[in-house]
mmCIF file of C-alpha atoms and ligand atoms in Angstrom:
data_model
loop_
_atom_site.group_PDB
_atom_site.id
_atom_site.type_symbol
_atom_site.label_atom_id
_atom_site.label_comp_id
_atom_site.label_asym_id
_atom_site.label_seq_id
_atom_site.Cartn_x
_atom_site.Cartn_y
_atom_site.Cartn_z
ATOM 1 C CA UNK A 1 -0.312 -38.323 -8.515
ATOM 2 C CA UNK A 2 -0.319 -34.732 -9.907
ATOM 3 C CA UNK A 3 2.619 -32.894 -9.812
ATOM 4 C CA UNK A 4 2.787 -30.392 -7.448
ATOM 5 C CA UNK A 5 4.229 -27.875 -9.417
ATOM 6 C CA UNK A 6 0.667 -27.986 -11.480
ATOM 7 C CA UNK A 7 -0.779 -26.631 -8.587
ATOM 8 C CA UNK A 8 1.082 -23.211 -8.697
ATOM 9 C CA UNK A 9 0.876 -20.239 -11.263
ATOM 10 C CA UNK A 10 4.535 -19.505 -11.612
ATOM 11 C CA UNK A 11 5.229 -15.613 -11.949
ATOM 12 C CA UNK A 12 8.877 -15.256 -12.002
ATOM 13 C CA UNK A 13 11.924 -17.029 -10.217
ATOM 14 C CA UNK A 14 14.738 -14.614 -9.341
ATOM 15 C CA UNK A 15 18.308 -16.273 -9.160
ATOM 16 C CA UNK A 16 21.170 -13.632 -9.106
ATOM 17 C CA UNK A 17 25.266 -15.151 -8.689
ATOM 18 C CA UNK A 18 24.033 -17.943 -6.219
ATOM 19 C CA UNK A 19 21.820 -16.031 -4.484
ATOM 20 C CA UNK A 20 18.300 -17.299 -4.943
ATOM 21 C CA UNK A 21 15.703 -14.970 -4.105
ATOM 22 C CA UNK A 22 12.057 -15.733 -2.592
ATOM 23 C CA UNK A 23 9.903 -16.568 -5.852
ATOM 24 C CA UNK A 24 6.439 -15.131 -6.727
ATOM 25 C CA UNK A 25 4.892 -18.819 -7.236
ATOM 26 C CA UNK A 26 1.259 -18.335 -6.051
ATOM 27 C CA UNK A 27 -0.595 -21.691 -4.848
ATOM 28 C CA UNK A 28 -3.698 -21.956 -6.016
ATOM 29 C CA UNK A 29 -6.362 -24.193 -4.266
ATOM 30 C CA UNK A 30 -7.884 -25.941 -7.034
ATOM 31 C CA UNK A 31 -10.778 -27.071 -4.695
ATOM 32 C CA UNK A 32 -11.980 -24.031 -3.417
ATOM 33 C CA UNK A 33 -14.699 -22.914 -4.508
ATOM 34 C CA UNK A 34 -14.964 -18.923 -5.579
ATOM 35 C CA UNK A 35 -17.565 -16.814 -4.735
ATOM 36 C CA UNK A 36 -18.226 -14.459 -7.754
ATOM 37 C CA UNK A 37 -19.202 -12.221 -9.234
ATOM 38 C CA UNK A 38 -18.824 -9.971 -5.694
ATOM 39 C CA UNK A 39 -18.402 -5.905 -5.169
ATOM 40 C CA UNK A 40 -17.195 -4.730 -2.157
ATOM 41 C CA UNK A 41 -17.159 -1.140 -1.299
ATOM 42 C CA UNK A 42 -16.353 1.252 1.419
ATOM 43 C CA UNK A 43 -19.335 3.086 3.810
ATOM 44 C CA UNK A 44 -22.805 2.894 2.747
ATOM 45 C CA UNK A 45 -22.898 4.734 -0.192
ATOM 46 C CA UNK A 46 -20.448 1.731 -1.252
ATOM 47 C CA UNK A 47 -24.337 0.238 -1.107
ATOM 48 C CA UNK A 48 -25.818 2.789 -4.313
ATOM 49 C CA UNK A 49 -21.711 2.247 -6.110
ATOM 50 C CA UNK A 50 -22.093 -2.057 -5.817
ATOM 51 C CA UNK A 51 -25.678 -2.024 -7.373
ATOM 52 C CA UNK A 52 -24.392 -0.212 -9.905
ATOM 53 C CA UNK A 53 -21.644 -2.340 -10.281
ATOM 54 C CA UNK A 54 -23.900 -5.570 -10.418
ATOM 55 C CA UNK A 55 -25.880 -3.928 -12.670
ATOM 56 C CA UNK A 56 -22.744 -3.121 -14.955
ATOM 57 C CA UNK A 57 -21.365 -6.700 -14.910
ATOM 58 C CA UNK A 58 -25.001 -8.317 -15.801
ATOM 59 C CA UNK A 59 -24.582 -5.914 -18.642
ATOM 60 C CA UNK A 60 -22.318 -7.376 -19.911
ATOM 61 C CA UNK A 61 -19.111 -4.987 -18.119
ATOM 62 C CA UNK A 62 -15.785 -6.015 -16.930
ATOM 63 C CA UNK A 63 -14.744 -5.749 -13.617
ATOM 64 C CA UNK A 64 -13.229 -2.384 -14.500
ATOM 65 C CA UNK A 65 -16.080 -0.946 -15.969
ATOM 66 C CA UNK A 66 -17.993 -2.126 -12.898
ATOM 67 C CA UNK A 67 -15.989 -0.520 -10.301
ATOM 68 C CA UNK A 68 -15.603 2.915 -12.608
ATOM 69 C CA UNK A 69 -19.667 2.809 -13.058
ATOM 70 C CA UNK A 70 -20.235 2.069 -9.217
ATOM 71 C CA UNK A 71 -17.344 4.786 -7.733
ATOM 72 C CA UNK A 72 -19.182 7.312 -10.465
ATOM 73 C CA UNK A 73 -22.374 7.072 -8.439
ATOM 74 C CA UNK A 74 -20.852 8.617 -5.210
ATOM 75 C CA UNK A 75 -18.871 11.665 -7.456
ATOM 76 C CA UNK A 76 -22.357 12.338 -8.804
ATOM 77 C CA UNK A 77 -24.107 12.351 -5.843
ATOM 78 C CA UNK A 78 -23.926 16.024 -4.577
ATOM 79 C CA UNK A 79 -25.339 14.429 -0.864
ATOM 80 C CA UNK A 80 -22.021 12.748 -0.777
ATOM 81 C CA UNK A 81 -19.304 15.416 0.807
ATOM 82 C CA UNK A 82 -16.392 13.354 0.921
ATOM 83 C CA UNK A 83 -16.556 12.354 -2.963
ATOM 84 C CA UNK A 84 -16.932 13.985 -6.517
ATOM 85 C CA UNK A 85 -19.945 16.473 -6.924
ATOM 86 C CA UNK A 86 -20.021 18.315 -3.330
ATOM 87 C CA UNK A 87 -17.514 17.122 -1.941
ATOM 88 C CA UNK A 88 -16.040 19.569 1.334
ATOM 89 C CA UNK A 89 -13.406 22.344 -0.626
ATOM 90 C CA UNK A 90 -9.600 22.835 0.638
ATOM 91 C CA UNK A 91 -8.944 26.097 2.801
ATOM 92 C CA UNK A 92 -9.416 28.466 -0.208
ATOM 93 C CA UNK A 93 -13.078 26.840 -1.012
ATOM 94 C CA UNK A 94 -12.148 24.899 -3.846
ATOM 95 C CA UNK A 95 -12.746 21.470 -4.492
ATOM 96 C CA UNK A 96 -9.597 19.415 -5.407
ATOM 97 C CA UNK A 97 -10.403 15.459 -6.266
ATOM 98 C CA UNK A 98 -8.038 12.097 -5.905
ATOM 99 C CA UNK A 99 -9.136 9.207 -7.793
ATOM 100 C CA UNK A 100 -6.998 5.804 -8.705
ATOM 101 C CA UNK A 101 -8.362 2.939 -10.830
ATOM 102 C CA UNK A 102 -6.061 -0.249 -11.228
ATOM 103 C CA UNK A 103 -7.452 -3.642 -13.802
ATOM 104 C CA UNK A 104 -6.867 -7.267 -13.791
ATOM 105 C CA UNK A 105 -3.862 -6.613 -15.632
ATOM 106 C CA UNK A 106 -1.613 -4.664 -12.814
ATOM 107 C CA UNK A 107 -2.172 -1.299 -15.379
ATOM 108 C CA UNK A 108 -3.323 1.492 -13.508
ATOM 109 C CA UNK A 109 -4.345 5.279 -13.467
ATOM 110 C CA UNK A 110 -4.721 7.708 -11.138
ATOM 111 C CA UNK A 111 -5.463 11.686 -10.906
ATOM 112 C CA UNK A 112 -4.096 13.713 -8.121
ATOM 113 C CA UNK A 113 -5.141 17.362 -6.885
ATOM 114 C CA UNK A 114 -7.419 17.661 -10.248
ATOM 115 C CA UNK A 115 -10.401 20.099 -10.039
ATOM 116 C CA UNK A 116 -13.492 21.244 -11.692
ATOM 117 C CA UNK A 117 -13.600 17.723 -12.834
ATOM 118 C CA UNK A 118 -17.306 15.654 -11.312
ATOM 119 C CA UNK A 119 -15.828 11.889 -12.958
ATOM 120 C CA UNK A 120 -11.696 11.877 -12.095
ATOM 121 C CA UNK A 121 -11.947 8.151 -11.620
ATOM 122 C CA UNK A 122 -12.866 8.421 -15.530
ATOM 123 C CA UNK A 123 -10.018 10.527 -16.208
ATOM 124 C CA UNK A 124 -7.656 8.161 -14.138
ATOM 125 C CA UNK A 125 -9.095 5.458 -16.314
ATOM 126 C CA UNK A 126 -8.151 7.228 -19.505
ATOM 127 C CA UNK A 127 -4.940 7.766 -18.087
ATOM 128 C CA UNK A 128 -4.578 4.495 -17.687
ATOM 129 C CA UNK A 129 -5.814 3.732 -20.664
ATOM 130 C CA UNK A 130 -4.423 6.350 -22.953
ATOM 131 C CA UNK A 131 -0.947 7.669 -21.887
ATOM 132 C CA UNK A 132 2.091 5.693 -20.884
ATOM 133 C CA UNK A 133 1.541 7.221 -17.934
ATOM 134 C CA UNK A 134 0.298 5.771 -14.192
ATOM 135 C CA UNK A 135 -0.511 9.913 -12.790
ATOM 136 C CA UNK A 136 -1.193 13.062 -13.892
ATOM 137 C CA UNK A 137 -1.645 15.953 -11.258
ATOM 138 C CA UNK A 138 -3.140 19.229 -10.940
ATOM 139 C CA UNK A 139 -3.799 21.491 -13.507
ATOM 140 C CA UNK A 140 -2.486 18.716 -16.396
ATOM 141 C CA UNK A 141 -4.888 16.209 -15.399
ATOM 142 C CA UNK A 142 -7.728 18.632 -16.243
ATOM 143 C CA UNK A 143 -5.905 20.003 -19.418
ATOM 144 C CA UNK A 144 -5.725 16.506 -20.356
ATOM 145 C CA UNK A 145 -9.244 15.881 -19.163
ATOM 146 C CA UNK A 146 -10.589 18.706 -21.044
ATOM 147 C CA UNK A 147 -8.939 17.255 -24.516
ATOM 148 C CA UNK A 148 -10.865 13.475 -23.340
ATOM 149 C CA UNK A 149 -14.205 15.484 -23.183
ATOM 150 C CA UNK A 150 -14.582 15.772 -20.000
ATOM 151 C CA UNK A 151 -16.060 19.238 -19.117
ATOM 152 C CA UNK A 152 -15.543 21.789 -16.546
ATOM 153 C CA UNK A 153 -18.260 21.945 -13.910
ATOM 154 C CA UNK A 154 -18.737 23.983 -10.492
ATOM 155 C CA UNK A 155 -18.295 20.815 -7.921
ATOM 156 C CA UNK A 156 -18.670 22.960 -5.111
ATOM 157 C CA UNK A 157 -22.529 23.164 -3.742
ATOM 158 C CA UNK A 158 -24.444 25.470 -2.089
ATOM 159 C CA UNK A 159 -24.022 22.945 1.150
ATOM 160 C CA UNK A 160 -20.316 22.534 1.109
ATOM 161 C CA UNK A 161 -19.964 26.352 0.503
ATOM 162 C CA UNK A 162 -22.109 26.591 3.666
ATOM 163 C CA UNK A 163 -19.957 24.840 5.710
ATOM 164 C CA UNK A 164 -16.645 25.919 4.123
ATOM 165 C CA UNK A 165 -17.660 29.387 5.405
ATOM 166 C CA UNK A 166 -18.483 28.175 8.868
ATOM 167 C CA UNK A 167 -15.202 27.036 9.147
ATOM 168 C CA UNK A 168 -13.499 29.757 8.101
ATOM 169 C CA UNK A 169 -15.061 31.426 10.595
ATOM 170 C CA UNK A 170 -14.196 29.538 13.134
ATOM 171 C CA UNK A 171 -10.673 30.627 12.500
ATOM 172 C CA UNK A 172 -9.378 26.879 12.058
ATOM 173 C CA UNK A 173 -6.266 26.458 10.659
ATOM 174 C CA UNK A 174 -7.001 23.008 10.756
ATOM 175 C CA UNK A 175 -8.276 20.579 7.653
ATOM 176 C CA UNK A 176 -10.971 17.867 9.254
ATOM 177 C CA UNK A 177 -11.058 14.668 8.858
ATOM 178 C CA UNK A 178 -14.034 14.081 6.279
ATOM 179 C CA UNK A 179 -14.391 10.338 5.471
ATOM 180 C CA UNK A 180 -16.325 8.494 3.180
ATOM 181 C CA UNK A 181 -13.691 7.844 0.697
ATOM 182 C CA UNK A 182 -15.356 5.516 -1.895
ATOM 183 C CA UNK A 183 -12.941 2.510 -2.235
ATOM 184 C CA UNK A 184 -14.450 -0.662 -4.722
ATOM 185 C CA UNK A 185 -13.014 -3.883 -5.225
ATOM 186 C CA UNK A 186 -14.812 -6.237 -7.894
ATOM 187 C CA UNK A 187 -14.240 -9.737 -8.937
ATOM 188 C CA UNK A 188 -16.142 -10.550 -12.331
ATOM 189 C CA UNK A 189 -17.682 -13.855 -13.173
ATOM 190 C CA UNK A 190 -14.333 -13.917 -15.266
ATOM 191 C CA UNK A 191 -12.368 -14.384 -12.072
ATOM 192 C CA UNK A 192 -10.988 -11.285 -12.841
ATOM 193 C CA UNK A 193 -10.139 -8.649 -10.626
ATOM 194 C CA UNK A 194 -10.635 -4.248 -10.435
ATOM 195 C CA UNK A 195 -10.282 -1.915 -7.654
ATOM 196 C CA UNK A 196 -11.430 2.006 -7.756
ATOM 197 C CA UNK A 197 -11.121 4.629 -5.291
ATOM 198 C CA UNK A 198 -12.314 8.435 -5.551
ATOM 199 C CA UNK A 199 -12.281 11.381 -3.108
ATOM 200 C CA UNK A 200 -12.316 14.929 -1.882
ATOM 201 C CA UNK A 201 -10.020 14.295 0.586
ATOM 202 C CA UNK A 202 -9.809 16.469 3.724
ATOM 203 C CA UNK A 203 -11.856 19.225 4.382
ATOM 204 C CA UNK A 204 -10.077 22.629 4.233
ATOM 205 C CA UNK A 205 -6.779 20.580 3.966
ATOM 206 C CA UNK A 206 -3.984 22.740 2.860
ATOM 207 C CA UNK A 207 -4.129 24.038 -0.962
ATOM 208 C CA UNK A 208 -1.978 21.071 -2.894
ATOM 209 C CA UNK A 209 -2.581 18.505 -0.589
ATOM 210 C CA UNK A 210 -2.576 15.184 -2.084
ATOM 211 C CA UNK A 211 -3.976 12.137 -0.306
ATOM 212 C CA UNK A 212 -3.543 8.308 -0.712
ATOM 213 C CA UNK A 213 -6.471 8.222 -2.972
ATOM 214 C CA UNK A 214 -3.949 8.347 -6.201
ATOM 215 C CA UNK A 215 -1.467 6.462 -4.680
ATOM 216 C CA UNK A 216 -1.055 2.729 -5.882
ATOM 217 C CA UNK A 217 -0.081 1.044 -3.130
ATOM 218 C CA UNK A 218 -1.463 2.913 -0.347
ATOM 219 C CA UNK A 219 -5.310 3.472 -1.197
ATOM 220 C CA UNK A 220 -5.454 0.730 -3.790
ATOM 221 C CA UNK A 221 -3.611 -2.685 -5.342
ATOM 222 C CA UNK A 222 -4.841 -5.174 -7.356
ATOM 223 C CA UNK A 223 -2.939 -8.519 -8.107
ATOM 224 C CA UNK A 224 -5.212 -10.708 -10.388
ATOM 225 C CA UNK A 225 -3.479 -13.655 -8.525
ATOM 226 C CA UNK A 226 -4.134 -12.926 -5.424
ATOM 227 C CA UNK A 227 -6.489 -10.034 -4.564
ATOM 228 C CA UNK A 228 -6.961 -6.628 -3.890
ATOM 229 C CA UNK A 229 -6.989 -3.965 -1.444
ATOM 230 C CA UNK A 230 -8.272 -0.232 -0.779
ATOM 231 C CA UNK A 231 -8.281 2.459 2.031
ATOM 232 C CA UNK A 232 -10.202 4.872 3.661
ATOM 233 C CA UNK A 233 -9.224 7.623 6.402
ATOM 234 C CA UNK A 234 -6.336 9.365 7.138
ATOM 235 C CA UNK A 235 -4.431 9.734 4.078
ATOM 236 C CA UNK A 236 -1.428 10.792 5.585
ATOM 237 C CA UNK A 237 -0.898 7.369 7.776
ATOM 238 C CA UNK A 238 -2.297 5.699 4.750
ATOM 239 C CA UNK A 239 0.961 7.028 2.417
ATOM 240 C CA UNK A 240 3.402 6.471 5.319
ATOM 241 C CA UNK A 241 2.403 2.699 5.496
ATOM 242 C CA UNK A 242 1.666 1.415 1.300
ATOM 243 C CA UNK A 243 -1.299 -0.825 3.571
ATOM 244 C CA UNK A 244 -3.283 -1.666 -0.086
ATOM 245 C CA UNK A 245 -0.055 -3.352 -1.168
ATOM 246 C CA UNK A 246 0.898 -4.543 2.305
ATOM 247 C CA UNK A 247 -2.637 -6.083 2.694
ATOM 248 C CA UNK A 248 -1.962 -7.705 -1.143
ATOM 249 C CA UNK A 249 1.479 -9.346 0.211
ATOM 250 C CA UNK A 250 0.326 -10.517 3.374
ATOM 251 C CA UNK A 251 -2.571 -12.606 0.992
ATOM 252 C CA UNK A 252 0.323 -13.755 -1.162
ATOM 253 C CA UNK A 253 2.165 -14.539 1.871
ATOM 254 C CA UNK A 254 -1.307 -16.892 2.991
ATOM 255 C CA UNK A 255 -3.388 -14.779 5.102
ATOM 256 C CA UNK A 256 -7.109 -14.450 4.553
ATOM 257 C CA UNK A 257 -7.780 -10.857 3.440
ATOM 258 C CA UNK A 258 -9.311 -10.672 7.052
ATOM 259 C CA UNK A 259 -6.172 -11.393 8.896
ATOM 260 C CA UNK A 260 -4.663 -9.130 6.329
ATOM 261 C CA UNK A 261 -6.728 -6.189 6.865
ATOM 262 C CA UNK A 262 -5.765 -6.396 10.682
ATOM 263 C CA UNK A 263 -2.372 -7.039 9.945
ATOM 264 C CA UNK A 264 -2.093 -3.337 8.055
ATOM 265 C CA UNK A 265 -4.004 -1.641 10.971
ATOM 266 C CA UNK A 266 -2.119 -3.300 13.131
ATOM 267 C CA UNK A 267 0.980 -1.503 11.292
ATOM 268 C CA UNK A 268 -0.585 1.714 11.162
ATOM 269 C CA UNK A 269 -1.314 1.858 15.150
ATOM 270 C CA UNK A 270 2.396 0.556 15.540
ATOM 271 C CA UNK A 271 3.870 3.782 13.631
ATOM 272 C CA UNK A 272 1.719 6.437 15.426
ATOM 273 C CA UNK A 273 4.436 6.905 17.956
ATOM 274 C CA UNK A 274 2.260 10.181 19.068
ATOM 275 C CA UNK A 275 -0.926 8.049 19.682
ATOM 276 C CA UNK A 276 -2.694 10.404 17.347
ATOM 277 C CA UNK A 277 -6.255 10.200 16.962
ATOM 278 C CA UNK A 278 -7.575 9.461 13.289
ATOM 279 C CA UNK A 279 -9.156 6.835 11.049
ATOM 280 C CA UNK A 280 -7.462 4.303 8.860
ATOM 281 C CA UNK A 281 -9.565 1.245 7.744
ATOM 282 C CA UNK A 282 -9.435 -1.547 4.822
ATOM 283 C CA UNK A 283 -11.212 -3.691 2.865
ATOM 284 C CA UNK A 284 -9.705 -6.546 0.942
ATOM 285 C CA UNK A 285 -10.821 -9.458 -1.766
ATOM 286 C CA UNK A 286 -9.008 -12.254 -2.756
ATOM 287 C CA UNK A 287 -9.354 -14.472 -5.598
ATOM 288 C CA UNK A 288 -11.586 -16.995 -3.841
ATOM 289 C CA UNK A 289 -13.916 -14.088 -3.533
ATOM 290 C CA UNK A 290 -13.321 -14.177 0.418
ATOM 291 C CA UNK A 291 -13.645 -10.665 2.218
ATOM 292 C CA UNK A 292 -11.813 -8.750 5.002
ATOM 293 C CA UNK A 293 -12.277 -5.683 6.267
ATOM 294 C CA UNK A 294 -10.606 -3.462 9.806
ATOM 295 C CA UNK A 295 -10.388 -0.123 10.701
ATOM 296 C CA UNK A 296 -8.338 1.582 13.558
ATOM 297 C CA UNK A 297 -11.170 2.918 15.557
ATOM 298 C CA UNK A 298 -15.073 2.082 15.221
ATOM 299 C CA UNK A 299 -17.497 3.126 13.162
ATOM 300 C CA UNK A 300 -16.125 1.925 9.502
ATOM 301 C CA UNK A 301 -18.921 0.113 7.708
ATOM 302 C CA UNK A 302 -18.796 -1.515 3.996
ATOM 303 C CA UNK A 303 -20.572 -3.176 1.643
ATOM 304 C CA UNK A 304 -20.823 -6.715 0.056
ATOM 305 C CA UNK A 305 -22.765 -7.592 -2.813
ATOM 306 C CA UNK A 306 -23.427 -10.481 -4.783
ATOM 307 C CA UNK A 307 -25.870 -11.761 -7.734
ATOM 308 C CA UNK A 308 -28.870 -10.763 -5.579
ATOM 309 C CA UNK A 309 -27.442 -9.624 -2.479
ATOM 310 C CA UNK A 310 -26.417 -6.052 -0.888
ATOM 311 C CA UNK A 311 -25.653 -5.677 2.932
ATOM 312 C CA UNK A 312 -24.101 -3.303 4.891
ATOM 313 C CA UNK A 313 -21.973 -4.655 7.283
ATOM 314 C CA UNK A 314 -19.950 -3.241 10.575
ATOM 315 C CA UNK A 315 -16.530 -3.552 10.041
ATOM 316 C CA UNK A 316 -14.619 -4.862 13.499
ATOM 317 C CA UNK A 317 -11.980 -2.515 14.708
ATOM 318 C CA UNK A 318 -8.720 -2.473 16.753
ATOM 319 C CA UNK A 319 -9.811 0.167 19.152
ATOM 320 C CA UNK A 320 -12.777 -0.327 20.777
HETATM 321 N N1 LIG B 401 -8.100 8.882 2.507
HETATM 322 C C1 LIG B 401 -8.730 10.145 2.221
HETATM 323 C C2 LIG B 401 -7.685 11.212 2.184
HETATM 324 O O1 LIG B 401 -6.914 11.314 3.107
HETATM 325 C C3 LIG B 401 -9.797 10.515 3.190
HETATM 326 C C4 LIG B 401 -10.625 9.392 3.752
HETATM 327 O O2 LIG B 401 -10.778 8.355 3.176
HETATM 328 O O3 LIG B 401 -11.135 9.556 4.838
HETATM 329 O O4 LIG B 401 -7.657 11.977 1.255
#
């Protein structure tokens, strides 16, 4: 009979003066079978990002260059207001981008409060990539950006300024909620797995806001043993409860990244002593190439693709 110990990956034991602590052996079922490659990706522009991701892995691509290519298509896409190129500006009409990219190796990057900037999940790559770093906000990341090529660009458009002004009319001292936070998980024929997530954040949110976006842990975590994890809405609530890495555990812990997914919203809806209305939704990926997804309230959508498959799919919710 095979041992049983064959059928785990061991990761680490911790043992400390008698006092043995939980270990990180994963179980792996040898029989399942795994569905790759796969992209997921939040809303339905997460349907344009996973072509491109496809596209990038038949190429030849990781599943880091794949989720970098696919996130790029929604900053380029000045019809997108919630991402990159037009995306909605803070209170003084300037547009101030998130992005976090993490590989099948645990490295990651991210870029916080960067602007004049169209690719930051490029720049968060590089960071990754290139510093000893995991962050660089602000006015460094684009200094930095600036000596990686990048160039500076005008991200806000004639449509965003548009509504920028309308709401400063309106005398709001109130960001809105703008979602549509592109979050991509991909799992390579390789097994291996990349998350990416890139946004403009709020709407007219307070100069120096920073969201979850560029926070590992809370908009993105990838374990190449288990699975991975992003977020969309709030950012806020999505800081306050780490739900990519939560989500990530829970898998670890056995839960299908479905029952994981709910588990997280489930947490988020538990803290909001206030009852507060806003968004928080995931999607998840394990290594078995199974998907979850659940938001707080309706209306969160995402996208699954395949070899020769794309579909945008409702995403159940805990409020109804
Ligand atoms: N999570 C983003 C932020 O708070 C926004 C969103 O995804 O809706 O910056």
């Amino acid at each position: 009979m095979k041992s049983s110990r064959r059928n785990f990956i061991k990761t680490g034991v911790i043992v400390s003066a008698g006092l043995a602590l939980p270990s990180c052996e994963v179980k792996v079922d040898e029989k399942k079978v795994v569905k790759k490659p796969l992209v997921v990706s939040t809303w339905n522009h997460g349907l344009k990002a996973n072509e491109v991701a496809i596209e990038t892995l038949q190429n030849g691509g990781s599943a880091l260059d794949a989720v970098e290519a696919g996130v790029r298509t929604a900053e380029d896409d000045p019809e997108t207001n919630s991402v990159g190129y037009g995306g909605l500006p803070d209170a003084n009409g300037d547009v101030t981008l998130d992005a976090s990219i993490m590989d099948h190796l645990g490295n990651a990057g991210s870029v916080a409060y960067i602007k004049n900037i169209k690719n930051p999940i490029s720049v968060a790559r590089k960071v990754m990539e290139e510093t000893p770093h995991v962050m660089l906000a602000g006015d460094g990341a684009k200094q930095f950006a600036l000596k990686n090529g990048f160039k500076v660009e005008n991200l806000l458009t004639e449509n965003s300024r548009k509504s920028w002004e309308i709401w400063k009319k309106s005398n709001s001292n109130s960001p809105e909620e703008n979602h549509d936070t592109i979050g991509q998980i991909c799992l390579d024929e390789e097994g291996n797995l990349s998350g990416a997530v890139t946004t403009s954040g709020l709407a007219y949110k307070i100069p120096g806001r920073v969201g979850d976006s560029p926070i590992i842990g809370a908009a993105l975590f990838v374990d190449n043993e288990i699975g991975a994890a992003c977020a969309t809405g709030m950012g806020e609530w999505m800081m306050k409860t780490l739900g990519s890495f939560l989500i990530v555990e829970k898998m670890r812990e056995g839960f299908s990244p479905q029952e994981a997914c709910e588990f997280a919203v489930s947490r988020v809806k538990s803290k909001n002593y206030n009852n507060e209305y806003f968004q928080a939704a995931y999607i998840a990926v394990n290594k078995y190439g199974e998907v979850g997804s659940y938001s707080l309230q309706p209306g969160f959508e995402y996208a699954v693709a395949g070899k020769n498959t794309n579909e945008l799919i409702k995403s159940r919710s805990l409020n109804k």
